[in-house]
Short mmCIF file of N, CA and C in Angstrom, two decimals:
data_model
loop_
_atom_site.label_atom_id
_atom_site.label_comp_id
_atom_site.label_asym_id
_atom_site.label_seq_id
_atom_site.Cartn_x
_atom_site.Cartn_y
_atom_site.Cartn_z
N UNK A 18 -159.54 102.65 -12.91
CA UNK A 18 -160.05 101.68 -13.86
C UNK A 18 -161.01 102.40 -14.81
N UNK A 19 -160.84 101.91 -16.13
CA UNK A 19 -161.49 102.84 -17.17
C UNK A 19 -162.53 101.75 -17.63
N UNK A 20 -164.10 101.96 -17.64
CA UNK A 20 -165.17 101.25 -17.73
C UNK A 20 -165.29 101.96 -19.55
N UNK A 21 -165.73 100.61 -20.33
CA UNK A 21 -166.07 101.10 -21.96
C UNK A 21 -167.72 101.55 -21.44
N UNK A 22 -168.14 102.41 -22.34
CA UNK A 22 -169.93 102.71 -21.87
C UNK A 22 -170.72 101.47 -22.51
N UNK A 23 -170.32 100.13 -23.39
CA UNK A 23 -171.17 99.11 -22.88
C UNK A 23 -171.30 98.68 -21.44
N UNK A 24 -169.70 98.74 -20.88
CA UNK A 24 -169.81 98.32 -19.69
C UNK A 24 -170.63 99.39 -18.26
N UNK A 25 -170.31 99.68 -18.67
CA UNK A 25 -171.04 101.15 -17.85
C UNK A 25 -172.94 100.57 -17.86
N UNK A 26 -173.23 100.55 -19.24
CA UNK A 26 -174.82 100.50 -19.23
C UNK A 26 -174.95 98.86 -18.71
N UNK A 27 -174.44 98.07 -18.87
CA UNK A 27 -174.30 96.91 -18.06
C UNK A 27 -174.59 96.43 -17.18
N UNK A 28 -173.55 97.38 -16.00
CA UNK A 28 -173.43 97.91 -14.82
C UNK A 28 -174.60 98.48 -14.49
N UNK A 29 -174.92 99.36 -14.92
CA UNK A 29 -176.05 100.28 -14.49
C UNK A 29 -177.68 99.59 -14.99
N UNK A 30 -177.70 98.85 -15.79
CA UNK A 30 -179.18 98.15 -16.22
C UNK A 30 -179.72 99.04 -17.29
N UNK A 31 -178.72 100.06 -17.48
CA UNK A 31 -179.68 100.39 -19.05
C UNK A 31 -178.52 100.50 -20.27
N UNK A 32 -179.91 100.88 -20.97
CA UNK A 32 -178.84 100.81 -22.62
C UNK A 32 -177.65 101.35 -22.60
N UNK A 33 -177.13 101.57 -23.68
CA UNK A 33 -175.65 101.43 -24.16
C UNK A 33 -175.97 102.99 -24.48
N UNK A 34 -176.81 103.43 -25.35
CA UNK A 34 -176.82 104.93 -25.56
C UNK A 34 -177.54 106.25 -24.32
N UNK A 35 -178.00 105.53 -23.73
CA UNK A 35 -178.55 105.95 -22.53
C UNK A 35 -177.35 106.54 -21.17
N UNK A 36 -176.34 105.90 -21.63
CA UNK A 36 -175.33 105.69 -20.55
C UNK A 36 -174.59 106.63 -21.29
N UNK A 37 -174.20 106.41 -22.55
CA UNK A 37 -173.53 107.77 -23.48
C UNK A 37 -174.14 108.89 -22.85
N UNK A 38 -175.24 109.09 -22.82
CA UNK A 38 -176.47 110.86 -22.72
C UNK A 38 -175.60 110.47 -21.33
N UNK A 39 -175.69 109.90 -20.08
CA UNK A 39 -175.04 110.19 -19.12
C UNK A 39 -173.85 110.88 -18.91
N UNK A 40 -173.00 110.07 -19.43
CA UNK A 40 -171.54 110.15 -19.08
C UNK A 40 -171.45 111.87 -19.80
N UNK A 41 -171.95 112.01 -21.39
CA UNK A 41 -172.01 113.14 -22.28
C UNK A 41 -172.33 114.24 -20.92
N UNK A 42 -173.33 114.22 -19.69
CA UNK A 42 -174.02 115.33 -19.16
C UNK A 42 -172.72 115.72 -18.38
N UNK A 43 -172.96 114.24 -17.56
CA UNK A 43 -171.57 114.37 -16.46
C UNK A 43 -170.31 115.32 -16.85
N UNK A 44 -169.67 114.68 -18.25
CA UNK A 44 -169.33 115.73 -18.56
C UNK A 44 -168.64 117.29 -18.84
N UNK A 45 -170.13 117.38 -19.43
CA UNK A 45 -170.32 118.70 -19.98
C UNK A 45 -170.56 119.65 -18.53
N UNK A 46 -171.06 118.95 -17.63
CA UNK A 46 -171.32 119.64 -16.43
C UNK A 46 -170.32 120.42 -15.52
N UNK A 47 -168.97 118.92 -15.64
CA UNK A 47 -167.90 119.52 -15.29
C UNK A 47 -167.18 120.03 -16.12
N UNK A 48 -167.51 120.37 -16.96
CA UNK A 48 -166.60 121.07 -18.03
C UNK A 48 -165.32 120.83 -18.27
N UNK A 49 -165.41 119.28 -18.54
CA UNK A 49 -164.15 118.43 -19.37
C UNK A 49 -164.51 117.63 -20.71
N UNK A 50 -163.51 117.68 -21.22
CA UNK A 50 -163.33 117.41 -22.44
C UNK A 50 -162.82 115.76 -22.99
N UNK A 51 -162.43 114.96 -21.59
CA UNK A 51 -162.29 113.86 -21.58
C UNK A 51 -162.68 113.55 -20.09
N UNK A 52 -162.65 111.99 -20.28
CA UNK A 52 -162.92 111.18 -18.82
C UNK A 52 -161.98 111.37 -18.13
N UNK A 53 -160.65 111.61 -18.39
CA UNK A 53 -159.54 111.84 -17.58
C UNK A 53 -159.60 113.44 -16.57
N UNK A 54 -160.22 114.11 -17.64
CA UNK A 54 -160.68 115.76 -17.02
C UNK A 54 -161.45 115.62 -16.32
N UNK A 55 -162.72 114.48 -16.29
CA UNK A 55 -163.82 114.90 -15.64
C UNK A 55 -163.52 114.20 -14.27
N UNK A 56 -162.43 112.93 -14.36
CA UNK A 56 -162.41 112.42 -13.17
C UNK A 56 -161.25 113.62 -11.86
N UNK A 57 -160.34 114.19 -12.72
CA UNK A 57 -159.63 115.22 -11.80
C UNK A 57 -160.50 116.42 -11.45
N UNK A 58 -161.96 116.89 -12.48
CA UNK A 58 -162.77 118.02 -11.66
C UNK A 58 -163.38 117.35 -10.55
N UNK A 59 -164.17 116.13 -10.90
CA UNK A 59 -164.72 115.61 -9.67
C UNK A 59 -164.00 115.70 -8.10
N UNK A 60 -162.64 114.50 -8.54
CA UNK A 60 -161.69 114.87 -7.23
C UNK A 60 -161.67 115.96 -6.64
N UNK A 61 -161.44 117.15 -7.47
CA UNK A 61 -160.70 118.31 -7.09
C UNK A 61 -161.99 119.20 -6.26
N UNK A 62 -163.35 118.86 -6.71
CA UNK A 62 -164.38 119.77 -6.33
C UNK A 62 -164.91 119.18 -5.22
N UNK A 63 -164.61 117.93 -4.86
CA UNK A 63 -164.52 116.69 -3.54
C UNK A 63 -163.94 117.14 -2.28
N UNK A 64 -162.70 117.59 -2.99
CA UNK A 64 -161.82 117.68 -1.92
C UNK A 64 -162.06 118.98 -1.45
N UNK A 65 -161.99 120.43 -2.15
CA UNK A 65 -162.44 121.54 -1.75
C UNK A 65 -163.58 121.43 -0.93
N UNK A 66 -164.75 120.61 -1.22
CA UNK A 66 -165.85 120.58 -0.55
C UNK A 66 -166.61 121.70 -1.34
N UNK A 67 -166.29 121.65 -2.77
CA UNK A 67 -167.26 122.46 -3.44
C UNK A 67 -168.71 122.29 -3.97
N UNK A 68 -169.01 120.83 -3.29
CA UNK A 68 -170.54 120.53 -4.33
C UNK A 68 -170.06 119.45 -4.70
N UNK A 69 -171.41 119.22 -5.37
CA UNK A 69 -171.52 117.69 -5.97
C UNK A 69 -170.68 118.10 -7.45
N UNK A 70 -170.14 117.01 -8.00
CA UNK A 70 -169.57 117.56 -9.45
C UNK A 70 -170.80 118.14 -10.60
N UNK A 71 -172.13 117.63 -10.40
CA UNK A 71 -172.78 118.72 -11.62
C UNK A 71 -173.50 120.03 -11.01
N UNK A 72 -172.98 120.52 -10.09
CA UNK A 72 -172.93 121.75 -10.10
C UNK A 72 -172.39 122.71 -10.78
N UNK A 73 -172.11 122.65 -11.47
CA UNK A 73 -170.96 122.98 -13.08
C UNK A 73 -169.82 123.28 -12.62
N UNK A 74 -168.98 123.68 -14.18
CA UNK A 74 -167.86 124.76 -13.76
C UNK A 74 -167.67 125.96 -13.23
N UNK A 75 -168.89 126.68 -12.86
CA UNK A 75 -168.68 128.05 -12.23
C UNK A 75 -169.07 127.67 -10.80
N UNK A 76 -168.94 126.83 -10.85
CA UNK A 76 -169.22 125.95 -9.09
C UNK A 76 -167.61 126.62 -8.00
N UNK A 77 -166.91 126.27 -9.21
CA UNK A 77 -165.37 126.69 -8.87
C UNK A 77 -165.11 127.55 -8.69
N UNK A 78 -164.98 128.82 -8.37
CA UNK A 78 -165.12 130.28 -8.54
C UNK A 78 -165.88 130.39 -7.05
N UNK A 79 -166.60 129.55 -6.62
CA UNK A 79 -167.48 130.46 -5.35
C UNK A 79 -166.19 130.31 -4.37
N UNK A 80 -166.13 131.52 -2.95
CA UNK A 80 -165.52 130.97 -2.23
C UNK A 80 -165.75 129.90 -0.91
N UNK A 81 -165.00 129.45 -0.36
CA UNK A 81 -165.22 128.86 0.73
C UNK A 81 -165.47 129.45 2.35
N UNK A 82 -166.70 128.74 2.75
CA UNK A 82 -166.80 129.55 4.02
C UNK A 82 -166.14 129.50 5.18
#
């Protein structure tokens, strides 16, 4: 389900541009370029058991113990 970022700040109790600077960090953190990218790094860094997703993109690269 795809939330618009009014709905998002809604949801969350704050502004509408506040929730933009969010979603913008989230992100840039995972180093995607859309919500569709950022929701398959999240998964993908979930499932590895690599970290939380703003641990960035070079999060990916470490190995597993």
């Amino acid at each position: 389900m795809t939330l618009t970022d009014e709905a998002i700040a809604r949801h969350l109790g704050i502004s509408y541009r506040t929730a933009q600077r969010h979603i913008a960090a989230l992100m840039a953190g995972l180093g995607a370029d859309t919500r569709f990218q950022a929701g398959v790094q999240a998964a993908f860094r979930e499932q590895r058991g690599t970290g939380t997703p703003l641990d960035g993109p070079d999060d990916t690269d470490r190995e597993l113990p």
